Every structure is written in C-alpha cells, then in structure tokens.
PDB file of C-alpha atoms in Angstrom:
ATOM      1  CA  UNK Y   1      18.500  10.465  54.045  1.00  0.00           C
ATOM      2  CA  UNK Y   2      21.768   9.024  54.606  1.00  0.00           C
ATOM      3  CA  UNK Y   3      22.721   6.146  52.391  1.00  0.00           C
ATOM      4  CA  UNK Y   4      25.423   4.645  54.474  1.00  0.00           C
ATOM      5  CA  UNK Y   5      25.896   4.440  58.393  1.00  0.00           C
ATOM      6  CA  UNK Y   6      29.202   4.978  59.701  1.00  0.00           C
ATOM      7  CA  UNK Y   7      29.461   3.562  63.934  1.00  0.00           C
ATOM      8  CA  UNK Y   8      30.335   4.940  66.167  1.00  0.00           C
ATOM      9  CA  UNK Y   9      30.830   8.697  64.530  1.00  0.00           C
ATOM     10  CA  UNK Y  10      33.725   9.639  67.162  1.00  0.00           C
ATOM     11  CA  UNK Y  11      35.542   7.163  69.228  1.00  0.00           C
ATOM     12  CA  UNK Y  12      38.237   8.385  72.470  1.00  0.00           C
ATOM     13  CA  UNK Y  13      39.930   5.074  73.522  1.00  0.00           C
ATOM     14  CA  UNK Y  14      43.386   4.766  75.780  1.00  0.00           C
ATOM     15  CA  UNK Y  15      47.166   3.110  74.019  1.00  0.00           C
ATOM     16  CA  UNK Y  16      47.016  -0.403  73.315  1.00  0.00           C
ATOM     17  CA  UNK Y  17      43.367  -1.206  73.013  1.00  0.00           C
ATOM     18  CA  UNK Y  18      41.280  -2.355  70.031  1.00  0.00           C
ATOM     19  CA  UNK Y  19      38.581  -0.171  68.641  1.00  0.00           C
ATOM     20  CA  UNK Y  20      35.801  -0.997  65.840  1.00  0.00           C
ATOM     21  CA  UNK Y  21      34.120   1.270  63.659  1.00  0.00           C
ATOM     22  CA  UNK Y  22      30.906  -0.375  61.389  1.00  0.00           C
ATOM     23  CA  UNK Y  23      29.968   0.464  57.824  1.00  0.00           C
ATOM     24  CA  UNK Y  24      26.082   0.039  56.573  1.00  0.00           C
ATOM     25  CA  UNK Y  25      25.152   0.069  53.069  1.00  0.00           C
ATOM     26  CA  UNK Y  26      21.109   1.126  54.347  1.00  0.00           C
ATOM     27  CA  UNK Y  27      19.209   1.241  50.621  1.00  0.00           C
ATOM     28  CA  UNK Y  28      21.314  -1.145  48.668  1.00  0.00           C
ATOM     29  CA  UNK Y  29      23.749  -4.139  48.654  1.00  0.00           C
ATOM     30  CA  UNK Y  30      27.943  -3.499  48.106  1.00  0.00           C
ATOM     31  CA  UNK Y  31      30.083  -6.383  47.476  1.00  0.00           C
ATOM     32  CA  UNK Y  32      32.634  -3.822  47.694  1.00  0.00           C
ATOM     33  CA  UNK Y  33      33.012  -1.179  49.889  1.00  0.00           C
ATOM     34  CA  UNK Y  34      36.099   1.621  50.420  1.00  0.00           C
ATOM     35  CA  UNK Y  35      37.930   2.372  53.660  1.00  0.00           C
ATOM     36  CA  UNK Y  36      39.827   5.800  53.721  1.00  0.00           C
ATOM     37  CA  UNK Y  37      42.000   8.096  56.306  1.00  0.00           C
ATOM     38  CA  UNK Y  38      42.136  11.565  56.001  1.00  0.00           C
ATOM     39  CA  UNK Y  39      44.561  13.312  58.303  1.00  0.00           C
ATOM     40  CA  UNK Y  40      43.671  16.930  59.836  1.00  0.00           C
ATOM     41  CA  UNK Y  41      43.764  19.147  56.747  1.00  0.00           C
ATOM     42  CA  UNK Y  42      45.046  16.690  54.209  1.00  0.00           C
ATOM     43  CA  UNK Y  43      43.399  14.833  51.727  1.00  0.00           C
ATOM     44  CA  UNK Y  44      41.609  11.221  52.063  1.00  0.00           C
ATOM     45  CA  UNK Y  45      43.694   8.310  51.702  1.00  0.00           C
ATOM     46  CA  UNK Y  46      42.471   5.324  50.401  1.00  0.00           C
ATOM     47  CA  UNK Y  47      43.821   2.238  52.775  1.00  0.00           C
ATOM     48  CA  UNK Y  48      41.623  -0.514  51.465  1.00  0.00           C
ATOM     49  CA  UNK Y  49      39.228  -2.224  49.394  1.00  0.00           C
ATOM     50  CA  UNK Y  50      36.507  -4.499  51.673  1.00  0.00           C
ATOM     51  CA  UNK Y  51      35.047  -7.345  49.446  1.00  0.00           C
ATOM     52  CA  UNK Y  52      32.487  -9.346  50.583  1.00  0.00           C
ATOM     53  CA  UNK Y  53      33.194 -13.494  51.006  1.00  0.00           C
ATOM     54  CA  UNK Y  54      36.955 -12.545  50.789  1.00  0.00           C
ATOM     55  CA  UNK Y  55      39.582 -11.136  52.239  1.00  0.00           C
ATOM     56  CA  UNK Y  56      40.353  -7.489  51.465  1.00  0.00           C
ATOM     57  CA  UNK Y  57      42.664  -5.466  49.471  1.00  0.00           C
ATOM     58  CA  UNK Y  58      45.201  -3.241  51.460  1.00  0.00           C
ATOM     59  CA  UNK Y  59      46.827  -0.477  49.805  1.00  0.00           C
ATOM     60  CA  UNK Y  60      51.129  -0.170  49.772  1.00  0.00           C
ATOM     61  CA  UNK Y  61      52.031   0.827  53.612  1.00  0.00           C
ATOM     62  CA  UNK Y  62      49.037  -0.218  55.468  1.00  0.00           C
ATOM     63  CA  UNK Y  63      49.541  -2.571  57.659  1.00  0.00           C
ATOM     64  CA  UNK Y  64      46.760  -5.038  57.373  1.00  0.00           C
ATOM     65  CA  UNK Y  65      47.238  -6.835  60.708  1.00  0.00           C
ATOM     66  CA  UNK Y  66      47.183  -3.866  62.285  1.00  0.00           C
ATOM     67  CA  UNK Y  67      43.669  -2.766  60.442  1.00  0.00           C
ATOM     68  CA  UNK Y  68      41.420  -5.460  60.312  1.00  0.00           C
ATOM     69  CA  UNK Y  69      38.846  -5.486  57.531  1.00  0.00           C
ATOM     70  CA  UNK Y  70      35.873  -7.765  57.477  1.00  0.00           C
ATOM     71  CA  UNK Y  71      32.387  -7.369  54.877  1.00  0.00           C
ATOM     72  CA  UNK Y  72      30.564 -10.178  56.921  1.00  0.00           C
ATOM     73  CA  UNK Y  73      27.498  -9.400  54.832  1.00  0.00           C
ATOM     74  CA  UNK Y  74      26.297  -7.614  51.642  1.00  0.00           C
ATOM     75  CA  UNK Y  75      25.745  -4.413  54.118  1.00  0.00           C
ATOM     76  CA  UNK Y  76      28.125  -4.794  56.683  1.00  0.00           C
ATOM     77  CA  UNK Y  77      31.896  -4.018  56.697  1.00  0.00           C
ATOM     78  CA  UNK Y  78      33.799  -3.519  59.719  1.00  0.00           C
ATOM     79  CA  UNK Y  79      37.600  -2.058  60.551  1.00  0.00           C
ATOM     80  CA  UNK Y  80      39.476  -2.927  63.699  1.00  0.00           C
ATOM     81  CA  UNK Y  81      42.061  -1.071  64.761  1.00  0.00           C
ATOM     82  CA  UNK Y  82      43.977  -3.406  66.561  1.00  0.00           C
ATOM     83  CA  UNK Y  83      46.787  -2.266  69.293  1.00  0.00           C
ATOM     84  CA  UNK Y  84      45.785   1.365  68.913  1.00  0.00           C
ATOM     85  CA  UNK Y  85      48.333   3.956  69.220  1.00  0.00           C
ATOM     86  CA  UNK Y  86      48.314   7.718  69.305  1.00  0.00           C
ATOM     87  CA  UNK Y  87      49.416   8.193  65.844  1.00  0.00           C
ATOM     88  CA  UNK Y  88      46.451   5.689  64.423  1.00  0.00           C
ATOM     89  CA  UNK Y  89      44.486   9.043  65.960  1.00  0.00           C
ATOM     90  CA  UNK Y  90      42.421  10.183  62.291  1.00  0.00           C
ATOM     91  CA  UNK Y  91      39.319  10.521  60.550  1.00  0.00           C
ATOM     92  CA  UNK Y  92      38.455   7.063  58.902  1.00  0.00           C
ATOM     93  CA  UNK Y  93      35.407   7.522  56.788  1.00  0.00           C
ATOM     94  CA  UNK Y  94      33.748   4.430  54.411  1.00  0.00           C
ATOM     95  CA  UNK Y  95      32.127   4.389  50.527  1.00  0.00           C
ATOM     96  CA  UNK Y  96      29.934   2.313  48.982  1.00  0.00           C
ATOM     97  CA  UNK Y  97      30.206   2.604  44.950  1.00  0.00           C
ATOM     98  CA  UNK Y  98      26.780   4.725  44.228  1.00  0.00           C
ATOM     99  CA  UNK Y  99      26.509   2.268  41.145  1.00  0.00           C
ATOM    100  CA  UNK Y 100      27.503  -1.229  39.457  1.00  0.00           C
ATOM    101  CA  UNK Y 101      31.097  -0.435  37.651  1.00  0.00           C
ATOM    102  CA  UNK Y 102      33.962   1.254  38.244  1.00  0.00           C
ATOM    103  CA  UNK Y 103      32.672   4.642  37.301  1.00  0.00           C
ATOM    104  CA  UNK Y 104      34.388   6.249  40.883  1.00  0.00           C
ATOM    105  CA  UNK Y 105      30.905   8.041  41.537  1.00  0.00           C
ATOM    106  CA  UNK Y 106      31.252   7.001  45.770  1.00  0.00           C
ATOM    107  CA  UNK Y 107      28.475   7.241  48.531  1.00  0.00           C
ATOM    108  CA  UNK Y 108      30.618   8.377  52.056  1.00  0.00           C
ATOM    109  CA  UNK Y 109      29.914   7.699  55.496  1.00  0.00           C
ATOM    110  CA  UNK Y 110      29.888  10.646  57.718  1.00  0.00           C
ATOM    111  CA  UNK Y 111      33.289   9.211  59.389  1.00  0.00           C
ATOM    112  CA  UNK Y 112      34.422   8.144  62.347  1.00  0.00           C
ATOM    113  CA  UNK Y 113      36.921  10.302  64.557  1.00  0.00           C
ATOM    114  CA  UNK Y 114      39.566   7.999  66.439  1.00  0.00           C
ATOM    115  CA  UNK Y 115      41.598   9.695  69.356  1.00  0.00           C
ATOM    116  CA  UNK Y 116      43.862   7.469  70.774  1.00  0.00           C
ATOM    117  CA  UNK Y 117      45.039   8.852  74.075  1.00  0.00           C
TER     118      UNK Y 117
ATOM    119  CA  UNK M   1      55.370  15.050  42.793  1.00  0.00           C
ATOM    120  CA  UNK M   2      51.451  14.073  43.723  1.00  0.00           C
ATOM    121  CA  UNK M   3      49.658  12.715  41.485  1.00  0.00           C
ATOM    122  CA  UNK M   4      46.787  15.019  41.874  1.00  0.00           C
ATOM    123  CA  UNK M   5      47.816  18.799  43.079  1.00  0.00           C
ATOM    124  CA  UNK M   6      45.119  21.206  44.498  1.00  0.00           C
ATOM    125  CA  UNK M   7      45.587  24.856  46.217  1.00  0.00           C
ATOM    126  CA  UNK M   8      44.471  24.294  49.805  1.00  0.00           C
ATOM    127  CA  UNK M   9      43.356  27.459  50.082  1.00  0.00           C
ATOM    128  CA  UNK M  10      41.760  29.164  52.153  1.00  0.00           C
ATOM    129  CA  UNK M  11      39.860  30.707  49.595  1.00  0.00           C
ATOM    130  CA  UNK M  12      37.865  33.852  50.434  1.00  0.00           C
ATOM    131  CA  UNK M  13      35.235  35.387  48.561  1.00  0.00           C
ATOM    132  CA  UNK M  14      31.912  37.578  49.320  1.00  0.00           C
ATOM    133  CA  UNK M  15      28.393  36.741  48.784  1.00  0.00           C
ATOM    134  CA  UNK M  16      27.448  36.294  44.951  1.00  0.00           C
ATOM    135  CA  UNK M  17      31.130  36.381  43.683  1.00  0.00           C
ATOM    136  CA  UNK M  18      32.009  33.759  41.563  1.00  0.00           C
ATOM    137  CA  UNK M  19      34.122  30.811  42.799  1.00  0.00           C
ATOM    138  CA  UNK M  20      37.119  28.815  40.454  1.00  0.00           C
ATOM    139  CA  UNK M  21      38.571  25.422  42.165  1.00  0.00           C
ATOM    140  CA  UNK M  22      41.292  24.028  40.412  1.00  0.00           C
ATOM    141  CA  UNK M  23      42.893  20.981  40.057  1.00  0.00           C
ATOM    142  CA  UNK M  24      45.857  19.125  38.022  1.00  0.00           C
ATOM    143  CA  UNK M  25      47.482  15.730  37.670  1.00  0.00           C
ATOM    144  CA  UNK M  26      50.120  13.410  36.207  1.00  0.00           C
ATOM    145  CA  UNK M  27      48.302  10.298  35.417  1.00  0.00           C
ATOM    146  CA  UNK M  28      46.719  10.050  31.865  1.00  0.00           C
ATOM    147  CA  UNK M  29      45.000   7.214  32.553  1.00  0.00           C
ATOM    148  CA  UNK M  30      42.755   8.936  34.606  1.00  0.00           C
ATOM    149  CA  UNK M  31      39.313   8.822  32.897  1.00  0.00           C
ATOM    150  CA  UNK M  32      36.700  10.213  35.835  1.00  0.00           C
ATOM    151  CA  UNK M  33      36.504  13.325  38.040  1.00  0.00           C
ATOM    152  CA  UNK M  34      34.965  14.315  40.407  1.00  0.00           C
ATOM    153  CA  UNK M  35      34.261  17.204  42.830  1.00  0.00           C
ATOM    154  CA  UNK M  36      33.648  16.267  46.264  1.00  0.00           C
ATOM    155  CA  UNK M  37      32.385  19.145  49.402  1.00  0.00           C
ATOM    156  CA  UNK M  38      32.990  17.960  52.525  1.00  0.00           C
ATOM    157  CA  UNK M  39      31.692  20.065  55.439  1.00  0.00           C
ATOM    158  CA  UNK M  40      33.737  20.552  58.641  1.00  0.00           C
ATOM    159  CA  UNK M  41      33.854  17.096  60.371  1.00  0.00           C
ATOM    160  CA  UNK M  42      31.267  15.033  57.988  1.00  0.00           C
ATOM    161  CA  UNK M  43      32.001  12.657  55.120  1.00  0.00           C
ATOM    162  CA  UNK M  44      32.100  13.555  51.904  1.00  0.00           C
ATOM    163  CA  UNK M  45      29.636  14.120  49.438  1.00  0.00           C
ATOM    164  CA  UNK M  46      29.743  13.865  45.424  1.00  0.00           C
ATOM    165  CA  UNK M  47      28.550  17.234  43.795  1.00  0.00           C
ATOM    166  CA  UNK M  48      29.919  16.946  39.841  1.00  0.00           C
ATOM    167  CA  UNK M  49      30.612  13.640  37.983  1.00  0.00           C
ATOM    168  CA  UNK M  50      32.421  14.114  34.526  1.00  0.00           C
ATOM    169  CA  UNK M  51      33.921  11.227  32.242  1.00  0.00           C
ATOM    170  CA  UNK M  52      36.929  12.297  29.766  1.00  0.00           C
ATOM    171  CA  UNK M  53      36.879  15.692  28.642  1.00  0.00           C
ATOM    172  CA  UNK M  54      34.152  18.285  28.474  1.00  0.00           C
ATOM    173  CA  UNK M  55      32.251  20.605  30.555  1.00  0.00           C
ATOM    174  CA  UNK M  56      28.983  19.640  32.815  1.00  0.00           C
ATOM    175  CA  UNK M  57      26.629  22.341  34.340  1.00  0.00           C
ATOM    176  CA  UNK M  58      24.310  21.431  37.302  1.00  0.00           C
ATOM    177  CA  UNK M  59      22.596  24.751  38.729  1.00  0.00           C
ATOM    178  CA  UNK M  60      25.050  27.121  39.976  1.00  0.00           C
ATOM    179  CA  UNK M  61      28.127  24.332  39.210  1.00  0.00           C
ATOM    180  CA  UNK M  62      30.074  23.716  36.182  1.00  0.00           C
ATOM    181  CA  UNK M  63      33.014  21.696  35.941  1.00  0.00           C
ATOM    182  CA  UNK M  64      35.330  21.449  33.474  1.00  0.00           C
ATOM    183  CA  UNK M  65      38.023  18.854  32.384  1.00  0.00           C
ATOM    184  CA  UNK M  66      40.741  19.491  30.212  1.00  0.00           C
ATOM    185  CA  UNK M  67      42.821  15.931  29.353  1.00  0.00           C
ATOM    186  CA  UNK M  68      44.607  17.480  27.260  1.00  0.00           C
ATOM    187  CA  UNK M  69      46.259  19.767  30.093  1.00  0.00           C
ATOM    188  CA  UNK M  70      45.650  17.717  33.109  1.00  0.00           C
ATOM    189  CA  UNK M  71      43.400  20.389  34.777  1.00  0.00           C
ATOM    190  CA  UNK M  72      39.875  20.480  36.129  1.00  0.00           C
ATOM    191  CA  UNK M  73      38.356  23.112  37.325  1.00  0.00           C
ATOM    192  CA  UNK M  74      34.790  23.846  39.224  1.00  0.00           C
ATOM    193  CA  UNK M  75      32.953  26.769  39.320  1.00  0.00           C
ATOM    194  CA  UNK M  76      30.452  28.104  41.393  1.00  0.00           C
ATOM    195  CA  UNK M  77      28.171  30.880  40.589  1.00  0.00           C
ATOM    196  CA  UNK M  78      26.473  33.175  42.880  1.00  0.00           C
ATOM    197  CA  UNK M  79      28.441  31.859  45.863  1.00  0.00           C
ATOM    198  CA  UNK M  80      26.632  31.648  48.584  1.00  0.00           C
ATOM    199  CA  UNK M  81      27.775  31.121  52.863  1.00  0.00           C
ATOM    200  CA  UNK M  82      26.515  27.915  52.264  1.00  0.00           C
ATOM    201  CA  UNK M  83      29.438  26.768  49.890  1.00  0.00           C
ATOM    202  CA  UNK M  84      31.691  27.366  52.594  1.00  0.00           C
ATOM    203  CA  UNK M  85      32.770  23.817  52.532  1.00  0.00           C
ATOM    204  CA  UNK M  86      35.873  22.155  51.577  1.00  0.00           C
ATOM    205  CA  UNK M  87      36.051  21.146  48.364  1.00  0.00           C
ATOM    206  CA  UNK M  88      38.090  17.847  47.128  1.00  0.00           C
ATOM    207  CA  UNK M  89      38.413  16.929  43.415  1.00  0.00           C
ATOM    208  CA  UNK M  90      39.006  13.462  43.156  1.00  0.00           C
ATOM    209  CA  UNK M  91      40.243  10.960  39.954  1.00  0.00           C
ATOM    210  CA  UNK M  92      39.886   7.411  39.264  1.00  0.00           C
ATOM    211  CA  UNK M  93      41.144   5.307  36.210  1.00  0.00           C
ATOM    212  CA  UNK M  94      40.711   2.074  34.795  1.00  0.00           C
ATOM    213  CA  UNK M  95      39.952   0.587  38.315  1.00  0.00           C
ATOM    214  CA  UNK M  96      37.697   4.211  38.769  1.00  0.00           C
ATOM    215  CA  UNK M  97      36.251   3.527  42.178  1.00  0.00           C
ATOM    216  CA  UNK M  98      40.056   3.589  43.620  1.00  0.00           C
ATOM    217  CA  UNK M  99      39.930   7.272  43.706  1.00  0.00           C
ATOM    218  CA  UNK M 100      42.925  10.002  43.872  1.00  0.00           C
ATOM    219  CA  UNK M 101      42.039  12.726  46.117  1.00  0.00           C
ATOM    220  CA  UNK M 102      43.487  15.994  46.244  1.00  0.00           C
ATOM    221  CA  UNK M 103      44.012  17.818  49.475  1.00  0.00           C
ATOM    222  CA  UNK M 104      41.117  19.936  49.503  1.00  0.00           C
ATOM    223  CA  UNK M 105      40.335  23.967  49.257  1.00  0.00           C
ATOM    224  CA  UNK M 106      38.792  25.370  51.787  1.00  0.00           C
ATOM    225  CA  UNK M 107      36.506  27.817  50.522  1.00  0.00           C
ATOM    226  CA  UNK M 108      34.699  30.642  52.828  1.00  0.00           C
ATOM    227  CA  UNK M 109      31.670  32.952  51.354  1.00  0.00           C
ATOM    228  CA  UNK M 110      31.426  35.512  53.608  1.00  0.00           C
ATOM    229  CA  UNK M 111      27.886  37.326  53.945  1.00  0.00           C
TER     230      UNK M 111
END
C-alpha cells in the first residue's frame, strides 16, 4: 500500500487564489520531507526541503513567500500556493526519505496536478 | 550544460527485447543512483538503488554505474508492456536525499 498520501491528487482553481496540497508520511515518522515540480515532460525539480519544528529550506529561484511550506507534525507537511497564477499550473509531487541518512533512496507521493485557470 | 543528461526518448521496443537507459553527469561528488519509473500521471517510484560504482541485478533489472565515466545505465530484460513507463535516473551526493533528476525516457513495449 501506499506509504505516503499526497491531497488533493488534482486541484483546478481560478488566478489569484490560494490552493493547499497535504503530504502524509502513513507507516513512519519524517522530520524531513521533499517538495518537487515537474513540468509536462521534463524532469522533477526539487523546490524545497520541509523540516519539522523549523522553517524550510527553499532551493535558488523559488520564491518562498509565494510557496508556503509548513511540517506541523512528524507526518504532516503542507505547501500553499499562495496568489496562484497560470504559470504555477504543474505537477507538485512530495518524498519522504525511505530511511534514516542521506542515502537519496525517496518514498513519492502520487502528486498533485495544479491548473490554475 | 545539466548536470545530469538523459535521452528523452521515446524509446520503442517489442515484447521480450531487451531495454538500455542511459544516463551521464558532471558532478563527481555524486555518490548514489538511482532509477526511478514513473507511470503516466503518478509519482514516482524507486526501482534500483546503487552506491559508487558497480553493477546490481534485481530480476529482470540491472544497473550499472561507471564513476569513472559519469554514466549509468539500466537494463531491462525480457521487456514487457508493462515497462512502458517513464523512466528517471536520479543522483544525490554528500547531502544524497537532495536528488538530481534527469528528464526522463519514455519507454513503450509494444505487444
């Protein structure tokens, strides 16, 4: 069964709005847990590292005011997109490390589809 | 130039041929890689694991990893329609769950 729960798994919303997509961790605890963007028929881009009981860690170019990251729990991160415009309009999918270490070895979500209209 | 550089493909084959993804990259400091399939609209999901150099063989997948060249490669025996999938290596260094991904090949086995 599916290790972590991406909400909601497609999302249509209109210009200007916020929209929220969840991230469970269902078997195990993640302090840390992966946001990524992949683009129609390009590769996934990592955008930012979700740490619980801190803030997170944006990659170079994302806008983190714009993208709002919070791990409220050791199962729960969340991403906002704030203002929403068309070209936010992507696949955002979430990863939980599969193990203790940085050994890259990454559970996905099954993603969440954001058209913004 | 990308740090990690992979053939988008499409990549066609019949039933039971046998299937070579290929990847290269710039950074030396990567240390693990990994071969991600992603089916059409679904997250993605690990399928080979390999630290440093070497080969590792899991049923009808083997990857390889070549440091020495930059170049990984996965292979797929006895292809089957349910490969068709896109397949994403993926790299990660010191920091190893901040993963590189290459674009993806889209492989098709047709029946």
């Amino acid at each position: 069964g599916a290790v972590v729960s991406q909400h909601p798994s497609w999302v249509i919303c209109k210009s200007g709005t916020s929209v929220k997509i969840e991230c469970r961790s269902l078997d195990f605890q993640a302090t840390t847990m992966f946001w990524y963007r992949q683009f129609p028929k390009q590769s996934l881009m990592l955008m930012a590292t979700s740490n619980e009981g801190s803030k997170a860690t944006y990659e170079q170019g994302v806008e983190k005011d714009k993208f709002l990251i919070n791990h409220a729990s050791l199962t729960l991160s969340t991403l906002t997109v704030t203002s929403a415009h068309p070209e936010d309009s992507s696949f955002y999918i979430c990863s939980v490390p599969r193990r203790a270490g940085n050994t890259g070895e990454l559970f996905f979500g099954e993603g969440s589809r954001l058209t913004v209209l | 130039q990308k740090e990690v550089e992979q053939d988008p493909g499409p990549l066609s084959v019949p039933e039971g041929a046998i299937v070579s993804l290929n990847c290269t990259y710039s950074n030396s400091a990567f240390q693990y890689f990994m071969w991600y399939r992603q089916y059409s609209r679904k997250g993605p999901e690990l399928l080979m694991y390999t630290y440093s150099s070497g080969n590792k063989e899991d049923g009808r997948f083997t990857a390889q990893v070549d440091k020495s060249s930059k170049y990984i490669s996965l292979f797929i025996r006895d292809s089957q329609p349910s490969d068709s999938a896109t397949y994403l290596c993926a790299m990660g260094g010191k920091y190893g769950n901040k993963l590189v991904f290459g674009a993806g090949t889209i492989l098709r086995v047709k029946s």
